[in-house]
């Protein structure tokens, strides 16, 4: 069969206009936000509207051994949705149903809905979906589940997997299975729901997610402090996390502070080496007790200035400044975005090591972090037109992951391995775990058609 | 080789006295608390003292295709540790090391330590390990991880998997792998840690667990209420869970209330059809606000009497009464212990259906429940000497699981599938999920030597 005959065969199984083949359109599906320079040219982009559509695609792909790259909103940062040659991109962006049962505090959502839309639908019922990637306004809930996405509130409220009670997944051969369901506790059989969360499209395509929701978050107090020394800032973080659970505990280094201040003029201390933004959302009087405790910890660890506010709008402005750090630093050049994590006591070594790598390689690296769980985002600024600088940036990208591994850390705390970090995965988990991983991959996707080249 | 030659070969790899073969001793390792009548006679019991010992056992077992039944404290309730003929029981009871890092709030524990010992060691550092199976004083942390055990505080604080950051696991061929680690956020590779939690010894033997600890629990207020109607009690539960997260929300039916009152004389209302015991541990003034809210919900749903106390000792007495329900009901006869769960709105149908099954089969069934997450423990009382009654009890055991499945529920909320519930697993998850399960099992344990007959 010719390629166009193969595509026609698929078209017969799908609703009209589900398949896009015009390169002017399909080009925008070749890359996610990782902007993988090695992205392939897909045969077609398929926009599924239902689990049945996804099943038809996978049956067809199995029949013809055609690689399938599942794609949510395309906001991934590790190249998990990079298109491959001779393959198709399977987009779930049109699968956007949501049903909320306020009585049991459960949402059943299709993967194409954005995280912000899930939050909004929950809020309309007086409920809360906590996970909050910085990209929450543009990332899909399906992508969140596929990568086990995190965010700012993880430090107290956990990551995506902590909220996924059930999944519908289409397997490599087109079989649709339901895993878990609307039951808060359920240990019947292997923990397959948990296995598929974070599997980055390598084991199946998620077509429905059952999410646990919480009662609404309480108002938060915000505490902000600048530090002249990284080790002072980390000392304050440990002082806090060893005895309490802040609702947020975020970090920006001097480069990030100045980039944000250049962009939004908030009056941040440009001379600080570290800015910490913390919140308590504990109820009643405990909120100010916790806020005061954090402020005292900051002061005790030589903060240059400490600011405490109960005002929600003021607090939101600081959170927005932190969320704005990536676009602000991006004004300085193209970014290679890291996601390395270490145990919190190793943060000073990680941060100092990163600056040494930046100096050695002659590139600028700004660091922002979900400091309360040791998850950092070094942003490697470079000019991709300058090939030598781009090369040095890539070397630094790898060296920072090697550094995190050497400190007992992880190459990715919340973005996923995708294609960009795949070469470092064995260094972190070891060859025996890679063998175990491939056994599972081979058992579930023997022809290797599900997101080939990503993670496994 | 003769059996004794095969055993001798293993003995050479292990420290002295690691292998027990005297039937007077090994008999006590044939069954867990499920008291499986079909338990086999093991070739030997091996008490490992290290990961190396477990590796030696698995290499030897692989070489000779000898079934290995991993065993923690033997307090399992589904026959997950039932011995099999021609196999060995691999006990981790002597692996009892624990190290706590208070700075990062992490414990690294060996599987033989009891849950209560983990809690105590954490408390000595001013920290808290939340999961609290009713059997916490006699169950092992390794068994907790292998079954993804729950408990009373799950309704607010989650189950075992929510606290497991990393595992060391010995695979079927004797390879020891480290999965996850002391990192709060880590999405590098498949979620293998989560896959092994709850795998009931069918995929590997857990030899070390890295646990996340929390700052200490705050003092709790306790609210207790009796109801003459099950649907009133469930109405009150839903009223509470849809807007707040109680730290505990437990249920006893009339039979359980009377059995407890017979045993401990607490002045419980013997005429009640349902007793609810709820707690709030929210900080500051929010604790009494939540306690009062729950008390008002009970009153509004026609509670016969409502008792509220801030006194920790009084609250603990009610919790102890609830924990004592199983031994109290056991005074009435031998128990078949269920663990079925349903979405909370289906609780009245489940509870009424259970009473109908009890009547139809002429057996007594008392029900206690972690009501706040819909997880019930029907206790089927019977006399095993009366063969007809024992048969009817077993029929009821299956019918109750069928009922839970028909209500969109689960056959096991926290005990595991083991051998006793295995026949019902396909009915709940479906044949396609069983196929998926067996693909993973076969990939990781091709000879089927790991806990054969359990779950998969």
Coordinates of N, CA and C in Angstrom, one line a residue, chain B residues 107-294:
Chain B
X107 N 12.1 8.5 56.3 CA 12.5 7.3 57.0 C 12.9 6.2 56.0
X108 N 14.0 5.5 56.3 CA 14.4 4.4 55.4 C 14.3 3.2 56.3
X109 N 13.3 2.3 56.0 CA 13.0 1.2 56.9 C 13.1 -0.2 56.2
X110 N 13.5 -1.2 56.9 CA 13.4 -2.6 56.4 C 12.0 -3.1 56.6
X111 N 11.6 -4.1 55.8 CA 10.2 -4.5 55.8 C 9.7 -5.2 57.1
X112 N 10.6 -5.7 57.9 CA 10.1 -6.5 59.1 C 9.6 -5.6 60.2
X113 N 9.9 -4.3 60.2 CA 9.5 -3.5 61.3 C 8.0 -3.4 61.3
X114 N 7.4 -3.3 62.5 CA 5.9 -3.2 62.6 C 5.6 -1.7 62.3
X115 N 4.4 -1.6 61.8 CA 3.8 -0.2 61.5 C 4.0 0.6 62.8
X116 N 3.6 0.1 64.0 CA 3.6 0.8 65.2 C 5.1 1.2 65.6
X117 N 6.0 0.4 65.2 CA 7.4 0.7 65.5 C 7.9 1.9 64.6
X118 N 7.4 1.9 63.3 CA 7.8 3.0 62.4 C 7.2 4.3 63.0
X119 N 5.9 4.2 63.4 CA 5.2 5.4 64.0 C 6.0 5.9 65.2
X120 N 6.4 4.9 66.1 CA 7.1 5.3 67.3 C 8.5 6.0 67.0
X121 N 9.2 5.4 66.1 CA 10.5 5.9 65.7 C 10.4 7.3 65.1
X122 N 9.3 7.5 64.3 CA 9.1 8.8 63.7 C 8.7 9.8 64.8
X123 N 7.9 9.4 65.8 CA 7.4 10.3 66.9 C 8.6 10.7 67.7
X124 N 9.6 9.8 67.9 CA 10.8 10.1 68.7 C 11.6 11.3 68.1
X125 N 11.4 11.5 66.8 CA 12.0 12.6 66.1 C 11.0 13.8 65.9
X126 N 9.9 13.7 66.6 CA 8.9 14.8 66.4 C 8.2 14.7 65.1
X127 N 8.1 13.5 64.5 CA 7.5 13.4 63.2 C 6.4 12.3 63.2
X128 N 5.6 12.2 62.1 CA 4.4 11.3 62.1 C 4.4 10.5 60.8
X129 N 4.2 9.2 61.0 CA 3.9 8.3 59.8 C 2.4 8.0 59.9
X130 N 1.6 8.6 59.0 CA 0.1 8.6 59.1 C -0.5 7.2 58.9
X131 N -0.2 6.4 57.9 CA -1.1 5.2 57.7 C -1.3 4.3 58.9
X132 N -2.5 4.0 59.2 CA -2.8 3.4 60.5 C -3.8 2.3 60.3
X133 N -3.4 1.1 59.7 CA -4.3 0.0 59.7 C -4.8 -0.3 61.1
X134 N -6.0 -0.9 61.3 CA -6.4 -1.3 62.6 C -5.4 -2.2 63.3
X135 N -4.7 -3.0 62.5 CA -3.7 -3.9 63.0 C -2.4 -3.3 63.2
X136 N -2.3 -2.0 63.3 CA -1.0 -1.3 63.3 C 0.0 -1.8 64.3
X137 N -0.4 -2.4 65.4 CA 0.5 -2.9 66.4 C 1.1 -4.2 66.1
X138 N 0.5 -4.9 65.1 CA 1.0 -6.3 64.8 C 1.3 -6.5 63.3
X139 N 1.1 -5.5 62.4 CA 1.4 -5.6 61.0 C 2.7 -5.0 60.6
X140 N 3.4 -5.6 59.6 CA 4.7 -5.1 59.3 C 4.6 -4.0 58.2
X141 N 5.6 -3.1 58.2 CA 5.6 -2.0 57.2 C 5.8 -2.6 55.8
X142 N 6.5 -3.8 55.7 CA 6.7 -4.4 54.4 C 5.4 -4.9 53.9
X143 N 4.6 -5.5 54.8 CA 3.2 -6.0 54.4 C 2.3 -4.8 54.0
X144 N 2.5 -3.7 54.7 CA 1.7 -2.5 54.4 C 2.0 -2.1 53.0
X145 N 3.3 -2.1 52.6 CA 3.7 -1.6 51.3 C 3.2 -2.6 50.2
X146 N 3.3 -3.9 50.6 CA 3.0 -5.0 49.6 C 1.5 -5.0 49.3
X147 N 0.7 -4.5 50.3 CA -0.8 -4.5 50.1 C -1.4 -3.1 49.9
X148 N -0.5 -2.1 50.0 CA -1.0 -0.7 49.9 C -2.0 -0.5 51.0
X149 N -1.6 -0.8 52.2 CA -2.6 -0.8 53.3 C -3.2 0.6 53.6
X150 N -4.3 0.6 54.2 CA -5.0 1.8 54.5 C -5.1 2.0 56.0
X151 N -6.3 2.4 56.5 CA -6.5 2.6 57.9 C -7.5 3.7 58.2
X152 N -7.5 4.2 59.4 CA -8.6 5.1 59.8 C -8.3 6.5 59.3
X153 N -7.1 6.9 59.3 CA -6.8 8.3 58.9 C -6.7 8.6 57.4
X154 N -6.9 7.5 56.6 CA -6.8 7.6 55.2 C -7.7 8.7 54.6
X155 N -8.9 8.8 55.2 CA -9.9 9.7 54.7 C -9.4 11.1 54.5
X156 N -8.4 11.5 55.3 CA -7.8 12.8 55.2 C -6.3 12.6 54.7
X157 N -5.6 11.6 55.2 CA -4.2 11.5 55.0 C -3.7 10.5 54.0
X158 N -4.6 9.8 53.3 CA -4.2 8.9 52.2 C -3.7 7.6 52.7
X159 N -3.3 6.7 51.8 CA -2.9 5.3 52.1 C -1.4 5.2 51.9
X160 N -0.9 3.9 52.1 CA 0.5 3.7 52.2 C 1.2 4.2 50.9
X161 N 0.7 4.0 49.7 CA 1.4 4.4 48.5 C 1.7 5.9 48.5
X162 N 0.9 6.7 49.2 CA 1.0 8.1 49.3 C 2.3 8.5 50.1
X163 N 2.8 7.6 50.8 CA 4.0 7.9 51.7 C 5.3 7.1 51.2
X164 N 5.1 6.3 50.2 CA 6.3 5.5 49.7 C 7.0 6.3 48.6
X165 N 8.2 6.8 48.9 CA 9.0 7.6 47.9 C 9.9 6.6 47.2
X166 N 10.3 5.6 47.8 CA 11.3 4.7 47.1 C 11.2 3.3 47.7
X167 N 11.7 2.3 46.9 CA 11.8 0.9 47.4 C 13.1 0.3 46.9
X168 N 13.6 -0.6 47.7 CA 14.5 -1.6 47.1 C 13.7 -2.9 47.0
X169 N 13.8 -3.5 45.8 CA 13.0 -4.7 45.5 C 13.9 -5.7 44.9
X170 N 13.8 -7.0 45.3 CA 14.5 -8.1 44.7 C 13.5 -8.8 43.7
X171 N 14.0 -8.8 42.5 CA 13.1 -9.4 41.4 C 13.2 -10.9 41.4
X172 N 12.4 -11.5 40.5 CA 12.3 -13.0 40.5 C 13.7 -13.6 40.3
X173 N 14.5 -13.0 39.5 CA 15.8 -13.6 39.2 C 16.9 -13.3 40.2
X174 N 16.5 -12.5 41.2 CA 17.5 -12.2 42.3 C 18.2 -10.8 42.1
X175 N 17.9 -10.2 41.0 CA 18.4 -8.8 40.8 C 17.7 -7.9 41.9
X176 N 18.6 -7.1 42.5 CA 18.0 -6.0 43.4 C 18.0 -4.7 42.7
X177 N 16.8 -4.1 42.7 CA 16.8 -2.7 42.1 C 16.3 -1.7 43.1
X178 N 16.8 -0.5 42.9 CA 16.3 0.6 43.7 C 15.4 1.5 42.8
X179 N 14.2 1.7 43.3 CA 13.1 2.4 42.6 C 12.8 3.7 43.4
X180 N 12.8 4.8 42.7 CA 12.5 6.1 43.5 C 13.6 6.4 44.4
X181 N 13.4 7.1 45.5 CA 14.4 7.5 46.4 C 13.9 8.6 47.3
X182 N 14.9 9.2 48.0 CA 14.5 10.3 49.0 C 14.2 11.6 48.3
X183 N 13.4 11.6 47.3 CA 13.1 12.8 46.5 C 11.6 13.0 46.5
X184 N 11.1 14.1 47.0 CA 9.6 14.3 47.1 C 9.0 14.2 45.7
X185 N 9.6 14.9 44.7 CA 9.1 14.9 43.4 C 10.1 14.2 42.4
X186 N 9.7 13.2 41.7 CA 10.6 12.5 40.8 C 9.8 11.8 39.7
X187 N 9.9 12.2 38.5 CA 9.1 11.6 37.4 C 10.0 11.0 36.4
X188 N 11.3 10.6 36.8 CA 12.2 10.0 35.9 C 11.9 8.6 35.6
X189 N 11.3 8.3 34.5 CA 11.0 6.9 34.1 C 9.6 6.5 34.6
X190 N 9.3 5.2 34.3 CA 7.9 4.7 34.6 C 7.8 4.8 36.2
X191 N 6.5 4.8 36.6 CA 6.2 4.9 38.0 C 6.3 3.5 38.7
X192 N 7.5 3.0 38.7 CA 7.7 1.6 39.1 C 7.5 1.4 40.6
X193 N 7.9 2.5 41.4 CA 7.7 2.4 42.8 C 6.2 2.1 43.1
X194 N 5.4 2.9 42.4 CA 3.9 2.8 42.6 C 3.4 1.4 42.1
X195 N 4.0 0.9 41.1 CA 3.6 -0.4 40.6 C 3.8 -1.5 41.6
X196 N 5.0 -1.4 42.3 CA 5.3 -2.5 43.3 C 4.5 -2.3 44.6
X197 N 4.2 -1.1 44.9 CA 3.3 -1.0 46.1 C 2.0 -1.6 45.8
X198 N 1.5 -2.5 46.6 CA 0.2 -3.1 46.3 C 0.3 -4.3 45.4
X199 N 1.5 -4.8 45.1 CA 1.6 -5.9 44.1 C 1.7 -7.2 44.9
X200 N 1.5 -7.2 46.2 CA 1.3 -8.4 47.0 C 2.3 -9.5 46.8
X201 N 3.6 -9.1 46.6 CA 4.6 -10.1 46.5 C 4.6 -10.9 45.2
X202 N 3.8 -10.4 44.2 CA 3.8 -11.2 42.9 C 4.8 -10.7 41.9
X203 N 5.4 -9.5 42.1 CA 6.4 -9.0 41.2 C 7.8 -8.9 41.7
X204 N 7.9 -9.0 43.0 CA 9.2 -8.9 43.6 C 9.1 -8.9 45.1
X205 N 10.2 -8.9 45.8 CA 10.2 -8.9 47.3 C 10.8 -7.6 47.8
X206 N 10.0 -6.8 48.5 CA 10.4 -5.5 49.0 C 11.4 -5.7 50.2
X207 N 12.6 -5.1 50.1 CA 13.6 -5.3 51.1 C 14.0 -4.0 51.8
X208 N 13.5 -2.9 51.3 CA 13.7 -1.6 51.9 C 12.7 -0.6 51.4
X209 N 12.2 0.3 52.3 CA 11.2 1.3 51.9 C 11.6 2.7 52.4
X210 N 11.6 3.6 51.5 CA 11.8 5.0 51.9 C 10.5 5.7 52.0
X211 N 10.2 6.2 53.2 CA 8.9 6.8 53.5 C 9.0 8.3 53.8
X212 N 8.0 9.0 53.3 CA 7.8 10.4 53.6 C 7.1 10.5 55.0
X213 N 7.6 11.3 55.8 CA 7.0 11.6 57.1 C 6.4 13.0 57.1
X214 N 5.4 13.2 58.0 CA 4.8 14.5 58.2 C 5.1 15.1 59.5
X215 N 5.0 16.4 59.6 CA 5.0 17.0 61.0 C 3.9 16.4 61.8
X216 N 4.0 16.4 63.2 CA 3.1 15.7 64.0 C 1.7 16.1 63.8
X217 N 0.8 15.1 64.0 CA -0.7 15.4 63.9 C -1.1 16.3 65.0
X218 N -2.0 17.3 64.8 CA -2.5 18.2 65.8 C -3.5 17.4 66.7
X219 N -3.8 17.9 67.9 CA -4.8 17.3 68.7 C -6.1 17.3 68.0
X220 N -6.9 16.3 68.2 CA -8.2 16.1 67.5 C -9.4 16.3 68.5
X221 N -10.5 16.8 67.9 CA -11.8 16.8 68.6 C -12.5 15.6 68.0
X222 N -13.3 15.0 68.9 CA -14.1 13.8 68.4 C -15.6 14.0 68.6
X223 N -16.3 13.6 67.5 CA -17.7 13.7 67.5 C -18.3 12.3 67.3
X224 N -19.2 11.9 68.2 CA -19.8 10.6 68.1 C -21.4 10.7 68.1
X225 N -22.0 10.0 67.2 CA -23.5 10.1 67.1 C -24.1 8.7 66.8
X226 N -25.2 8.4 67.3 CA -26.0 7.2 67.0 C -27.2 7.6 66.0
X227 N -27.5 6.6 65.2 CA -28.6 6.8 64.3 C -29.5 5.6 64.3
X228 N -30.9 5.9 64.1 CA -31.8 4.7 64.0 C -31.9 4.3 62.6
X229 N -31.4 5.0 61.7 CA -31.6 4.7 60.2 C -30.2 4.8 59.5
X230 N -29.9 3.7 58.7 CA -28.7 3.7 57.9 C -28.6 4.9 57.0
X231 N -29.8 5.2 56.3 CA -29.7 6.2 55.3 C -29.5 7.6 56.0
X232 N -30.0 7.8 57.2 CA -29.7 9.0 57.9 C -28.2 9.1 58.2
X233 N -27.6 8.0 58.6 CA -26.2 8.0 58.9 C -25.4 8.4 57.6
X234 N -25.8 7.8 56.5 CA -25.1 8.0 55.2 C -25.3 9.4 54.7
X235 N -26.5 9.9 55.0 CA -26.8 11.3 54.6 C -25.9 12.3 55.4
X236 N -25.6 12.0 56.7 CA -24.7 12.8 57.5 C -23.3 12.7 56.9
X237 N -22.9 11.5 56.6 CA -21.5 11.3 56.0 C -21.3 12.2 54.8
X238 N -22.3 12.1 53.8 CA -22.2 12.9 52.6 C -22.2 14.4 52.9
X239 N -23.0 14.8 53.8 CA -23.1 16.2 54.2 C -21.7 16.7 54.6
X240 N -21.0 15.8 55.3 CA -19.7 16.2 55.8 C -18.6 16.1 54.7
X241 N -18.5 15.0 54.0 CA -17.4 14.8 53.1 C -17.5 15.6 51.9
X242 N -18.7 16.1 51.5 CA -18.7 17.0 50.3 C -18.1 18.4 50.6
X243 N -18.0 18.8 51.8 CA -17.5 20.1 52.1 C -16.2 20.2 53.0
X244 N -15.9 19.1 53.7 CA -14.7 19.1 54.5 C -14.0 17.7 54.5
X245 N -12.8 17.7 55.1 CA -12.0 16.5 55.2 C -11.8 16.1 56.6
X246 N -12.7 15.3 57.2 CA -12.5 14.9 58.6 C -11.2 14.0 58.7
X247 N -10.6 14.1 59.8 CA -9.4 13.3 60.1 C -9.7 11.8 60.3
X248 N -11.0 11.5 60.6 CA -11.5 10.2 60.8 C -13.0 10.2 60.6
X249 N -13.6 9.2 60.0 CA -15.0 9.1 59.9 C -15.4 7.6 59.8
X250 N -15.6 7.0 61.0 CA -15.8 5.6 61.1 C -17.2 5.2 61.4
X251 N -17.6 4.0 61.1 CA -19.0 3.5 61.2 C -19.0 2.2 61.9
X252 N -20.0 1.9 62.7 CA -20.3 0.6 63.2 C -21.8 0.4 63.1
X253 N -22.2 -0.8 62.7 CA -23.6 -1.1 62.7 C -24.1 -1.6 64.0
X254 N -25.4 -1.9 64.1 CA -26.0 -2.3 65.4 C -25.3 -3.5 66.0
X255 N -25.1 -4.5 65.2 CA -24.4 -5.7 65.7 C -23.1 -5.4 66.3
X256 N -22.3 -4.6 65.5 CA -20.9 -4.3 66.0 C -21.0 -3.4 67.3
X257 N -22.0 -2.5 67.3 CA -22.2 -1.7 68.6 C -22.4 -2.6 69.8
X258 N -23.3 -3.5 69.6 CA -23.7 -4.4 70.7 C -22.5 -5.3 71.1
X259 N -21.8 -5.8 70.1 CA -20.6 -6.6 70.5 C -19.6 -5.9 71.2
X260 N -19.3 -4.6 70.8 CA -18.4 -3.8 71.5 C -18.9 -3.5 72.9
X261 N -20.1 -3.1 73.0 CA -20.7 -2.8 74.3 C -20.7 -4.0 75.3
X262 N -21.0 -5.2 74.7 CA -20.9 -6.4 75.6 C -19.5 -6.5 76.1
X263 N -18.5 -6.1 75.3 CA -17.1 -6.4 75.7 C -16.5 -5.3 76.6
X264 N -16.9 -4.0 76.3 CA -16.1 -2.9 77.0 C -17.0 -2.0 77.8
X265 N -18.4 -2.1 77.7 CA -19.3 -1.3 78.5 C -18.9 0.2 78.5
X266 N -19.1 0.8 77.3 CA -18.8 2.2 77.1 C -20.1 3.1 77.2
X267 N -21.2 2.4 77.3 CA -22.5 3.2 77.3 C -22.9 3.6 75.9
X268 N -22.5 2.8 74.9 CA -23.0 3.0 73.6 C -24.5 2.7 73.5
X269 N -25.2 3.4 72.6 CA -26.6 3.2 72.4 C -26.9 1.9 71.7
X270 N -27.3 0.9 72.5 CA -27.5 -0.5 71.9 C -28.7 -0.5 70.9
X271 N -29.6 0.5 70.9 CA -30.7 0.5 70.0 C -30.4 1.1 68.7
X272 N -29.2 1.7 68.6 CA -28.8 2.4 67.3 C -28.5 1.4 66.2
X273 N -28.9 1.8 65.0 CA -28.6 1.0 63.8 C -27.2 1.4 63.2
X274 N -26.7 2.5 63.7 CA -25.4 3.0 63.2 C -24.8 3.9 64.2
X275 N -23.5 3.8 64.4 CA -22.7 4.7 65.2 C -21.7 5.3 64.3
X276 N -21.5 6.7 64.3 CA -20.5 7.3 63.6 C -19.5 8.0 64.5
X277 N -18.2 7.8 64.3 CA -17.2 8.4 65.1 C -16.3 9.2 64.2
X278 N -16.3 10.5 64.4 CA -15.6 11.4 63.5 C -14.6 12.3 64.3
X279 N -13.6 12.7 63.6 CA -12.6 13.6 64.2 C -12.2 14.7 63.3
X280 N -11.9 15.8 63.9 CA -11.2 16.9 63.2 C -9.9 17.2 63.9
X281 N -8.8 17.3 63.1 CA -7.5 17.7 63.7 C -7.0 19.0 63.1
X282 N -8.0 19.8 62.6 CA -7.5 21.0 62.0 C -7.0 21.9 63.1
X283 N -6.1 22.8 62.7 CA -5.4 23.6 63.7 C -6.3 24.7 64.2
X284 N -6.0 25.2 65.5 CA -6.7 26.3 66.0 C -8.2 26.2 66.1
X285 N -8.8 27.4 65.9 CA -10.3 27.5 66.1 C -11.0 26.6 65.1
X286 N -10.3 26.3 64.0 CA -11.0 25.5 62.9 C -11.4 24.1 63.4
X287 N -10.7 23.6 64.4 CA -11.0 22.3 65.0 C -12.4 22.3 65.6
X288 N -12.7 23.3 66.4 CA -14.0 23.3 67.0 C -15.1 23.7 65.9
X289 N -14.7 24.5 65.0 CA -15.6 24.9 63.9 C -16.0 23.6 63.2
X290 N -15.0 22.8 62.8 CA -15.3 21.5 62.1 C -16.1 20.5 62.9
X291 N -15.7 20.4 64.2 CA -16.4 19.5 65.1 C -17.9 19.9 65.2
X292 N -18.1 21.2 65.4 CA -19.5 21.7 65.5 C -20.2 21.5 64.2
X293 N -19.6 21.7 63.1 CA -20.2 21.4 61.8 C -20.6 20.0 61.7
X294 N -19.7 19.0 62.1 CA -20.1 17.6 62.0 C -21.2 17.3 62.9

